[in-house]
């Protein structure tokens, strides 16, 4: 693989870029998962070494030296498959080689059966200040069906260990629309989750992804999925319940207590700049999008040889980048700022989309005033269809 050497542009000091680090390993592969993740009992030390090498090499880049990262997000996969010492080494390499804003948000994703109090203490001491736990459901029967390698008790224990280890910014991920999931067990899951009082909750509807065991079962008529009405009943329960307990819905799937919106994700939805390290990670800056190889072994080999390993490089035109800003910005309940769109692209959405946008405004699906463009409450359940029309 011969990539042109990466030239990273200088960023304006106003920008708050994010750093994403991908860990492509999980204990087992879930039945619905299409993420870049391979089953492994423990983290691969060579891959970790390669990430650290890459961080050292990029430190010499003069453009990157102007970047002040506001966030780090270690995602996966299951980053906590590595032990605490390994994760601390990774963080140390970031702090020693990159520049950061004051008090960066540093998140790590985890699965309940890969975290212990001792490991979480090490993570906290290493500077990680936000923990995301993939709980998905508290119904053990459904966890088994999803191929998750943990139980409801593991999730409860993990949460309690995280609090004791000093995490005061915790996200819990939950899924609805699961095969055989009833409204009652969804309600129990949400009530149990909220009773823990996490700062942030993410609710995702199961989607059947090509190439997964669930997609095969689905094509054979073997997945007993809830119908649209049942799914609507699940969200109709969850959203007001979360609001009643002080969670602000600030993005289609994201709910947080005041002051705990995920800054890393907000940067994505605002179409900000970010650098992605690791297999399958994506970087985006100055209208350029680069995607690294999905193959951890190849990524490791290239990184150890001091080379980039992106397999896809896309130059976005001003209009394509504008459309992305609109589509991602509409995911946020505050919508997308018209002043920012004009300043960044010199384009007005009404001029650009014309009748297509006007129709959504007339139908009461999109609200546009002189400040912003946003989806209305009516539009949120069908947000994906609307966004697809604006691509
Ligand atoms: S834990 Fe997450 S990333 Fe890992 S296999 Fe399951 S869904 Fe995929």
CSV table of C-alpha atoms and ligand atoms in Angstrom, one decimal:
chain,number,residue,atom,x,y,z
A,1,UNK,CA,0.0,0.0,0.0
A,2,UNK,CA,1.6,3.3,-1.1
A,3,UNK,CA,-0.1,6.4,0.3
A,4,UNK,CA,0.9,9.9,-0.5
A,5,UNK,CA,2.3,11.3,2.7
A,6,UNK,CA,-0.3,12.9,4.8
A,7,UNK,CA,-0.2,16.7,4.9
A,8,UNK,CA,-2.1,17.9,7.9
A,9,UNK,CA,-3.2,21.6,7.6
A,10,UNK,CA,-2.9,24.1,10.4
A,11,UNK,CA,-6.2,24.8,12.2
A,12,UNK,CA,-7.5,28.1,13.4
A,13,UNK,CA,-7.2,28.3,17.2
A,14,UNK,CA,-11.0,28.7,17.4
A,15,UNK,CA,-11.4,25.1,16.2
A,16,UNK,CA,-11.9,22.4,18.8
A,17,UNK,CA,-10.8,19.2,17.0
A,18,UNK,CA,-11.3,15.7,18.3
A,19,UNK,CA,-9.0,12.7,18.4
A,20,UNK,CA,-10.5,9.3,17.8
A,21,UNK,CA,-8.6,6.1,18.6
A,22,UNK,CA,-10.0,2.8,17.4
A,23,UNK,CA,-9.5,-0.5,19.2
A,24,UNK,CA,-10.7,-3.2,16.9
A,25,UNK,CA,-11.0,-6.1,19.3
A,26,UNK,CA,-13.9,-7.6,21.4
A,27,UNK,CA,-14.1,-10.7,23.5
A,28,UNK,CA,-16.7,-12.1,21.2
A,29,UNK,CA,-18.6,-10.8,18.2
A,30,UNK,CA,-22.2,-9.8,18.7
A,31,UNK,CA,-24.8,-11.1,16.4
A,32,UNK,CA,-25.8,-7.8,15.0
A,33,UNK,CA,-22.4,-6.1,14.9
A,34,UNK,CA,-21.0,-4.6,11.7
A,35,UNK,CA,-18.4,-2.4,13.5
A,36,UNK,CA,-14.7,-3.0,12.8
A,37,UNK,CA,-14.0,-5.5,15.6
A,38,UNK,CA,-12.4,-8.9,15.7
A,39,UNK,CA,-12.8,-11.5,18.5
A,40,UNK,CA,-9.8,-11.7,20.8
A,41,UNK,CA,-9.3,-12.7,24.4
A,42,UNK,CA,-7.1,-9.7,25.3
A,43,UNK,CA,-5.8,-6.6,23.6
A,44,UNK,CA,-3.1,-7.1,21.1
A,45,UNK,CA,0.2,-5.6,22.4
A,46,UNK,CA,1.6,-5.1,18.8
A,47,UNK,CA,-1.4,-3.1,17.8
A,48,UNK,CA,-1.1,-0.9,20.9
A,49,UNK,CA,2.6,-0.4,20.1
A,50,UNK,CA,1.7,0.6,16.5
A,51,UNK,CA,-0.8,3.2,17.8
A,52,UNK,CA,1.9,4.7,20.1
A,53,UNK,CA,4.4,4.7,17.2
A,54,UNK,CA,1.9,6.5,15.0
A,55,UNK,CA,1.3,9.1,17.7
A,56,UNK,CA,5.1,9.7,18.0
A,57,UNK,CA,5.4,10.0,14.3
A,58,UNK,CA,2.6,12.4,13.9
A,59,UNK,CA,4.0,14.6,16.6
A,60,UNK,CA,6.5,15.8,14.1
A,61,UNK,CA,3.9,17.2,11.8
A,62,UNK,CA,4.0,21.0,11.8
A,63,UNK,CA,0.3,21.3,10.8
A,64,UNK,CA,-0.8,19.0,13.6
A,65,UNK,CA,1.2,21.0,16.1
A,66,UNK,CA,-1.3,23.8,15.7
A,67,UNK,CA,-4.2,21.5,16.6
A,68,UNK,CA,-5.5,21.8,20.2
A,69,UNK,CA,-7.6,18.7,20.8
A,70,UNK,CA,-10.6,19.3,22.9
A,71,UNK,CA,-11.5,15.6,23.2
A,72,UNK,CA,-10.2,12.1,22.9
A,73,UNK,CA,-12.5,9.2,22.2
A,74,UNK,CA,-11.1,5.7,22.6
A,75,UNK,CA,-13.8,3.6,20.8
A,76,UNK,CA,-14.2,0.2,19.4
A,77,UNK,CA,-14.5,-2.6,19.5
A,78,UNK,CA,-14.0,-2.8,23.2
A,79,UNK,CA,-11.0,-0.6,24.3
A,80,UNK,CA,-11.2,-1.9,27.8
A,81,UNK,CA,-10.1,-5.3,26.5
A,82,UNK,CA,-6.6,-3.8,27.2
A,83,UNK,CA,-5.4,-3.7,30.8
A,84,UNK,CA,-5.1,-0.5,32.7
A,85,UNK,CA,-1.3,-0.2,32.2
A,86,UNK,CA,-1.7,-0.4,28.4
A,87,UNK,CA,-4.4,2.2,28.3
A,88,UNK,CA,-2.3,4.5,30.5
A,89,UNK,CA,0.6,4.1,28.1
A,90,UNK,CA,-1.7,5.1,25.2
A,91,UNK,CA,-2.9,8.2,27.0
A,92,UNK,CA,0.6,9.1,28.1
A,93,UNK,CA,1.7,9.0,24.4
A,94,UNK,CA,-1.2,11.3,23.5
A,95,UNK,CA,-0.4,13.9,26.2
A,96,UNK,CA,3.3,13.8,25.5
A,97,UNK,CA,3.0,14.3,21.7
A,98,UNK,CA,-0.2,16.3,21.0
A,99,UNK,CA,-1.6,19.6,22.3
A,100,UNK,CA,-4.9,19.9,24.1
A,101,UNK,CA,-7.3,22.6,25.3
A,102,UNK,CA,-7.8,23.0,29.0
A,103,UNK,CA,-9.8,20.1,30.5
A,104,UNK,CA,-10.3,17.9,27.5
A,105,UNK,CA,-13.1,15.4,27.5
A,106,UNK,CA,-11.5,12.0,27.4
A,107,UNK,CA,-13.9,9.1,26.8
A,108,UNK,CA,-13.4,5.4,26.7
A,109,UNK,CA,-16.0,2.8,25.5
A,110,UNK,CA,-16.3,-0.4,27.5
A,111,UNK,CA,-18.2,-3.5,28.0
A,112,UNK,CA,-19.3,-4.6,31.4
A,113,UNK,CA,-17.3,-7.8,31.5
A,114,UNK,CA,-14.0,-6.1,30.7
A,115,UNK,CA,-13.9,-3.5,33.5
A,116,UNK,CA,-13.0,-3.9,37.1
A,117,UNK,CA,-12.6,-1.4,39.9
A,118,UNK,CA,-8.8,-1.6,39.6
A,119,UNK,CA,-8.8,-1.1,35.8
A,120,UNK,CA,-11.2,1.8,36.1
A,121,UNK,CA,-9.0,3.4,38.8
A,122,UNK,CA,-6.0,3.2,36.4
A,123,UNK,CA,-8.1,4.7,33.6
A,124,UNK,CA,-9.2,7.6,35.8
A,125,UNK,CA,-5.6,8.2,37.0
A,126,UNK,CA,-4.5,8.2,33.4
A,127,UNK,CA,-6.8,11.1,32.6
A,128,UNK,CA,-9.9,9.4,31.3
A,129,UNK,CA,-12.8,11.3,32.6
A,130,UNK,CA,-15.8,9.9,30.7
A,131,UNK,CA,-16.9,6.3,30.6
A,132,UNK,CA,-19.3,4.8,28.1
A,133,UNK,CA,-20.7,1.4,29.0
A,134,UNK,CA,-22.5,-0.9,26.5
A,135,UNK,CA,-25.3,-2.2,28.5
A,136,UNK,CA,-27.9,-2.6,25.7
A,137,UNK,CA,-30.6,-4.3,27.9
A,138,UNK,CA,-31.0,-5.6,31.4
A,139,UNK,CA,-32.9,-8.6,30.1
A,140,UNK,CA,-30.5,-11.6,30.2
A,141,UNK,CA,-32.5,-13.6,27.6
A,142,UNK,CA,-32.1,-10.7,25.1
A,143,UNK,CA,-28.4,-10.3,26.0
A,144,UNK,CA,-27.9,-14.0,25.1
A,145,UNK,CA,-29.8,-13.6,21.8
A,146,UNK,CA,-27.7,-10.5,20.9
A,147,UNK,CA,-24.5,-12.5,21.6
A,148,UNK,CA,-23.4,-10.1,24.3
A,149,UNK,CA,-20.8,-11.6,26.6
A,150,UNK,CA,-22.2,-10.1,29.8
A,151,UNK,CA,-25.2,-10.3,32.1
A,152,UNK,CA,-27.4,-7.7,33.8
A,153,UNK,CA,-25.5,-8.2,37.0
A,154,UNK,CA,-22.2,-7.6,35.2
A,155,UNK,CA,-23.6,-4.2,34.0
A,156,UNK,CA,-24.8,-3.2,37.4
A,157,UNK,CA,-21.5,-4.2,39.0
A,158,UNK,CA,-19.6,-2.3,36.3
A,159,UNK,CA,-21.6,0.9,36.9
A,160,UNK,CA,-21.0,0.7,40.6
A,161,UNK,CA,-17.3,0.1,40.1
A,162,UNK,CA,-17.1,3.1,37.8
A,163,UNK,CA,-18.7,5.4,40.4
A,164,UNK,CA,-16.4,4.1,43.1
A,165,UNK,CA,-13.4,4.6,40.8
A,166,UNK,CA,-14.3,8.3,40.5
A,167,UNK,CA,-16.2,8.5,37.2
A,168,UNK,CA,-18.7,11.3,37.4
A,169,UNK,CA,-19.5,11.4,33.7
A,170,UNK,CA,-20.9,8.0,32.6
A,171,UNK,CA,-22.9,7.1,29.5
A,172,UNK,CA,-25.0,4.0,29.2
A,173,UNK,CA,-25.9,2.6,25.8
A,174,UNK,CA,-29.3,0.9,25.3
A,175,UNK,CA,-31.0,-0.8,22.3
A,176,UNK,CA,-34.6,-1.2,21.4
A,177,UNK,CA,-36.4,-2.9,18.6
A,178,UNK,CA,-34.7,-6.2,19.6
A,179,UNK,CA,-36.0,-9.6,18.5
A,180,UNK,CA,-38.6,-10.7,21.1
A,181,UNK,CA,-38.3,-7.5,23.1
A,182,UNK,CA,-41.5,-6.5,24.8
A,183,UNK,CA,-42.6,-3.1,25.9
A,184,UNK,CA,-42.5,-4.3,29.5
A,185,UNK,CA,-38.9,-5.5,29.3
A,186,UNK,CA,-37.9,-2.3,27.6
A,187,UNK,CA,-39.6,-0.3,30.3
A,188,UNK,CA,-37.8,-2.3,33.0
A,189,UNK,CA,-34.5,-1.7,31.2
A,190,UNK,CA,-35.0,2.1,31.0
A,191,UNK,CA,-36.3,2.3,34.6
A,192,UNK,CA,-33.3,0.3,35.9
A,193,UNK,CA,-30.9,2.5,33.8
A,194,UNK,CA,-32.4,5.8,35.0
A,195,UNK,CA,-32.4,4.6,38.6
A,196,UNK,CA,-28.6,4.4,38.4
A,197,UNK,CA,-28.5,8.1,37.5
A,198,UNK,CA,-25.9,8.1,34.8
A,199,UNK,CA,-25.1,11.5,33.3
A,200,UNK,CA,-25.8,10.4,29.7
A,201,UNK,CA,-27.9,7.8,27.9
A,202,UNK,CA,-27.8,6.7,24.3
A,203,UNK,CA,-30.8,4.9,22.9
A,204,UNK,CA,-30.3,3.1,19.6
A,205,UNK,CA,-32.8,1.2,17.5
A,206,UNK,CA,-31.4,-2.1,16.3
A,207,UNK,CA,-30.6,-2.0,12.6
A,208,UNK,CA,-30.0,-5.1,10.6
A,209,UNK,CA,-26.6,-4.8,9.0
A,210,UNK,CA,-25.5,-6.6,5.9
A,211,UNK,CA,-23.1,-9.6,6.5
A,212,UNK,CA,-24.1,-10.1,10.2
A,213,UNK,CA,-25.6,-13.3,11.6
A,214,UNK,CA,-28.7,-11.2,12.3
A,215,UNK,CA,-29.0,-10.3,8.6
A,216,UNK,CA,-28.9,-14.0,7.7
A,217,UNK,CA,-31.5,-14.9,10.3
A,218,UNK,CA,-33.6,-12.0,9.1
A,219,UNK,CA,-33.5,-13.1,5.5
A,220,UNK,CA,-34.6,-16.5,6.6
A,221,UNK,CA,-37.6,-15.1,8.5
A,222,UNK,CA,-36.1,-16.2,11.8
A,223,UNK,CA,-35.9,-12.9,13.6
A,224,UNK,CA,-39.0,-12.0,15.5
A,225,UNK,CA,-38.6,-8.2,15.4
A,226,UNK,CA,-41.1,-5.8,17.0
A,227,UNK,CA,-43.3,-4.0,14.4
A,228,UNK,CA,-43.4,-0.2,13.9
A,229,UNK,CA,-46.2,0.3,16.3
A,230,UNK,CA,-44.4,-1.6,19.1
A,231,UNK,CA,-41.2,0.3,18.4
A,232,UNK,CA,-43.1,3.6,18.6
A,233,UNK,CA,-44.6,2.5,21.9
A,234,UNK,CA,-41.0,1.9,23.2
A,235,UNK,CA,-39.8,5.4,22.2
A,236,UNK,CA,-43.1,7.0,23.4
A,237,UNK,CA,-42.4,5.5,26.8
A,238,UNK,CA,-38.7,6.3,27.0
A,239,UNK,CA,-38.5,9.9,25.8
A,240,UNK,CA,-41.0,11.5,28.2
A,241,UNK,CA,-39.7,9.2,31.0
A,242,UNK,CA,-36.1,10.5,30.4
A,243,UNK,CA,-37.3,14.1,30.2
A,244,UNK,CA,-39.2,13.7,33.5
A,245,UNK,CA,-35.9,12.5,35.1
A,246,UNK,CA,-33.9,15.5,33.9
A,247,UNK,CA,-32.4,14.2,30.7
A,248,UNK,CA,-32.3,16.6,27.8
A,249,UNK,CA,-32.6,15.1,24.4
A,250,UNK,CA,-29.9,17.0,22.5
A,251,UNK,CA,-29.5,14.7,19.6
A,252,UNK,CA,-31.7,12.1,17.9
A,253,UNK,CA,-30.3,9.2,20.1
A,254,UNK,CA,-28.6,11.1,22.9
A,255,UNK,CA,-29.9,12.3,26.2
A,256,UNK,CA,-27.9,14.0,29.0
A,257,UNK,CA,-28.1,15.9,32.2
A,258,UNK,CA,-27.4,19.6,31.8
A,259,UNK,CA,-23.6,20.1,31.2
A,260,UNK,CA,-23.0,16.5,30.1
A,261,UNK,CA,-23.6,16.6,26.4
A,262,UNK,CA,-20.8,14.6,24.7
A,263,UNK,CA,-18.4,17.2,23.3
A,264,UNK,CA,-16.6,14.7,21.1
A,265,UNK,CA,-19.8,13.8,19.3
A,266,UNK,CA,-21.0,17.4,19.1
A,267,UNK,CA,-17.8,18.1,17.1
A,268,UNK,CA,-18.9,15.4,14.6
A,269,UNK,CA,-22.4,16.7,14.3
A,270,UNK,CA,-21.0,20.2,13.7
A,271,UNK,CA,-18.8,18.8,11.0
A,272,UNK,CA,-15.7,19.8,12.9
A,273,UNK,CA,-12.2,18.6,12.2
A,274,UNK,CA,-10.9,15.3,13.7
A,275,UNK,CA,-8.0,12.9,13.5
A,276,UNK,CA,-8.6,9.2,13.6
A,277,UNK,CA,-6.0,6.7,14.6
A,278,UNK,CA,-6.2,2.9,14.3
A,279,UNK,CA,-7.7,0.4,12.0
A,280,UNK,CA,-10.9,1.6,10.3
A,281,UNK,CA,-10.6,5.1,11.8
A,282,UNK,CA,-11.6,8.1,9.8
A,283,UNK,CA,-10.0,11.5,9.8
A,284,UNK,CA,-11.7,14.6,8.5
A,285,UNK,CA,-10.2,18.1,8.0
A,286,UNK,CA,-10.2,20.9,5.4
A,287,UNK,CA,-12.6,19.1,3.1
A,288,UNK,CA,-10.6,15.9,3.1
A,289,UNK,CA,-11.8,12.6,4.5
A,290,UNK,CA,-9.4,9.7,5.0
A,291,UNK,CA,-10.3,6.2,6.1
A,292,UNK,CA,-7.6,3.8,7.4
A,293,UNK,CA,-7.4,0.2,6.5
A,294,UNK,CA,-9.8,-2.1,8.4
A,295,UNK,CA,-7.1,-4.6,8.9
A,296,UNK,CA,-5.4,-4.3,12.3
A,297,UNK,CA,-2.4,-6.4,11.1
A,298,UNK,CA,-1.8,-4.2,8.1
A,299,UNK,CA,-2.3,-1.1,10.2
A,300,UNK,CA,0.3,-2.3,12.6
A,301,UNK,CA,2.8,-3.2,9.9
A,302,UNK,CA,2.4,0.2,8.2
A,303,UNK,CA,2.5,2.2,11.4
A,304,UNK,CA,5.7,0.4,12.6
A,305,UNK,CA,7.2,1.3,9.3
A,306,UNK,CA,6.3,5.0,9.9
A,307,UNK,CA,3.6,5.0,7.2
A,308,UNK,CA,0.0,6.0,6.7
A,309,UNK,CA,-2.4,3.3,5.9
A,310,UNK,CA,-5.5,4.9,4.6
A,311,UNK,CA,-7.4,3.0,1.9
A,312,UNK,CA,-9.9,5.7,1.0
A,313,UNK,CA,-9.3,9.4,0.5
A,314,UNK,CA,-12.1,11.7,-0.5
A,315,UNK,CA,-11.9,15.4,-1.4
A,316,UNK,CA,-15.2,17.0,-0.5
A,317,UNK,CA,-16.4,19.9,-2.6
A,318,UNK,CA,-17.7,23.0,-0.8
A,319,UNK,CA,-21.3,21.9,-1.6
A,320,UNK,CA,-20.7,18.3,-0.4
A,321,UNK,CA,-19.3,19.5,2.8
A,322,UNK,CA,-22.2,22.0,3.2
A,323,UNK,CA,-24.7,19.1,2.7
A,324,UNK,CA,-22.9,17.1,5.4
A,325,UNK,CA,-23.0,20.0,7.8
A,326,UNK,CA,-26.8,20.3,7.2
A,327,UNK,CA,-27.5,16.6,7.6
A,328,UNK,CA,-25.4,16.0,10.6
A,329,UNK,CA,-26.4,19.4,12.2
A,330,UNK,CA,-30.1,18.4,11.9
A,331,UNK,CA,-29.4,15.4,14.1
A,332,UNK,CA,-29.0,17.9,17.0
A,333,UNK,CA,-32.2,19.2,18.5
A,334,UNK,CA,-30.8,22.7,18.4
A,335,UNK,CA,-30.4,22.3,14.7
A,336,UNK,CA,-27.8,23.9,12.5
A,337,UNK,CA,-26.9,27.5,12.7
A,338,UNK,CA,-27.6,29.5,9.6
A,339,UNK,CA,-24.9,32.1,10.4
A,340,UNK,CA,-22.3,29.3,10.7
A,341,UNK,CA,-23.4,27.7,7.4
A,342,UNK,CA,-23.1,31.1,5.6
A,343,UNK,CA,-19.8,31.9,7.2
A,344,UNK,CA,-18.3,28.5,6.4
A,345,UNK,CA,-19.7,27.8,2.9
A,346,UNK,CA,-21.3,31.0,1.7
A,347,UNK,CA,-24.5,29.1,1.0
A,348,UNK,CA,-28.0,29.6,2.2
A,349,UNK,CA,-30.0,26.3,2.7
A,350,UNK,CA,-33.2,27.8,1.2
A,351,UNK,CA,-31.4,28.9,-2.0
A,352,UNK,CA,-29.5,25.5,-2.2
A,353,UNK,CA,-32.4,23.1,-1.5
A,354,UNK,CA,-35.2,25.2,-2.9
A,355,UNK,CA,-38.5,23.3,-3.2
A,356,UNK,CA,-37.2,20.2,-1.4
A,357,UNK,CA,-36.6,22.1,1.8
A,358,UNK,CA,-39.8,24.3,1.4
A,359,UNK,CA,-41.9,21.1,1.2
A,360,UNK,CA,-40.5,19.9,4.6
A,361,UNK,CA,-41.1,23.4,6.1
A,362,UNK,CA,-44.7,23.4,4.7
A,363,UNK,CA,-45.3,19.9,6.1
A,364,UNK,CA,-44.2,21.1,9.5
A,365,UNK,CA,-41.2,18.7,9.5
A,366,UNK,CA,-38.4,21.3,9.5
A,367,UNK,CA,-38.5,24.7,11.2
A,368,UNK,CA,-36.5,27.6,9.9
A,369,UNK,CA,-36.2,30.9,11.5
A,370,UNK,CA,-33.6,33.6,11.0
A,371,UNK,CA,-31.1,31.8,13.3
A,372,UNK,CA,-31.3,28.0,12.6
A,373,UNK,CA,-32.7,25.1,10.7
A,374,UNK,CA,-34.0,22.3,12.8
A,375,UNK,CA,-36.2,19.2,12.8
A,376,UNK,CA,-39.6,19.6,14.5
A,377,UNK,CA,-40.8,17.2,17.2
A,378,UNK,CA,-43.1,15.6,14.5
A,379,UNK,CA,-40.1,14.9,12.3
A,380,UNK,CA,-37.9,13.2,14.8
A,381,UNK,CA,-39.5,9.7,14.5
A,382,UNK,CA,-38.8,9.8,10.7
A,383,UNK,CA,-35.6,11.8,10.9
A,384,UNK,CA,-33.6,9.4,8.8
A,385,UNK,CA,-36.0,9.5,5.9
A,386,UNK,CA,-35.9,13.3,5.9
A,387,UNK,CA,-32.1,13.5,6.2
A,388,UNK,CA,-31.8,11.0,3.3
A,389,UNK,CA,-33.8,13.5,1.1
A,390,UNK,CA,-31.2,16.3,1.9
A,391,UNK,CA,-28.1,14.3,1.1
B,1,LIG,S1,-19.3,-5.2,21.8
B,1,LIG,FE1,-19.8,-3.7,20.3
B,1,LIG,S2,-18.1,-3.6,18.9
B,1,LIG,FE2,-17.9,-5.5,20.1
B,1,LIG,S3,-18.9,-7.0,18.8
B,1,LIG,FE3,-20.4,-6.3,20.3
B,1,LIG,S4,-21.5,-4.6,19.2
B,1,LIG,FE4,-19.6,-5.1,18.1
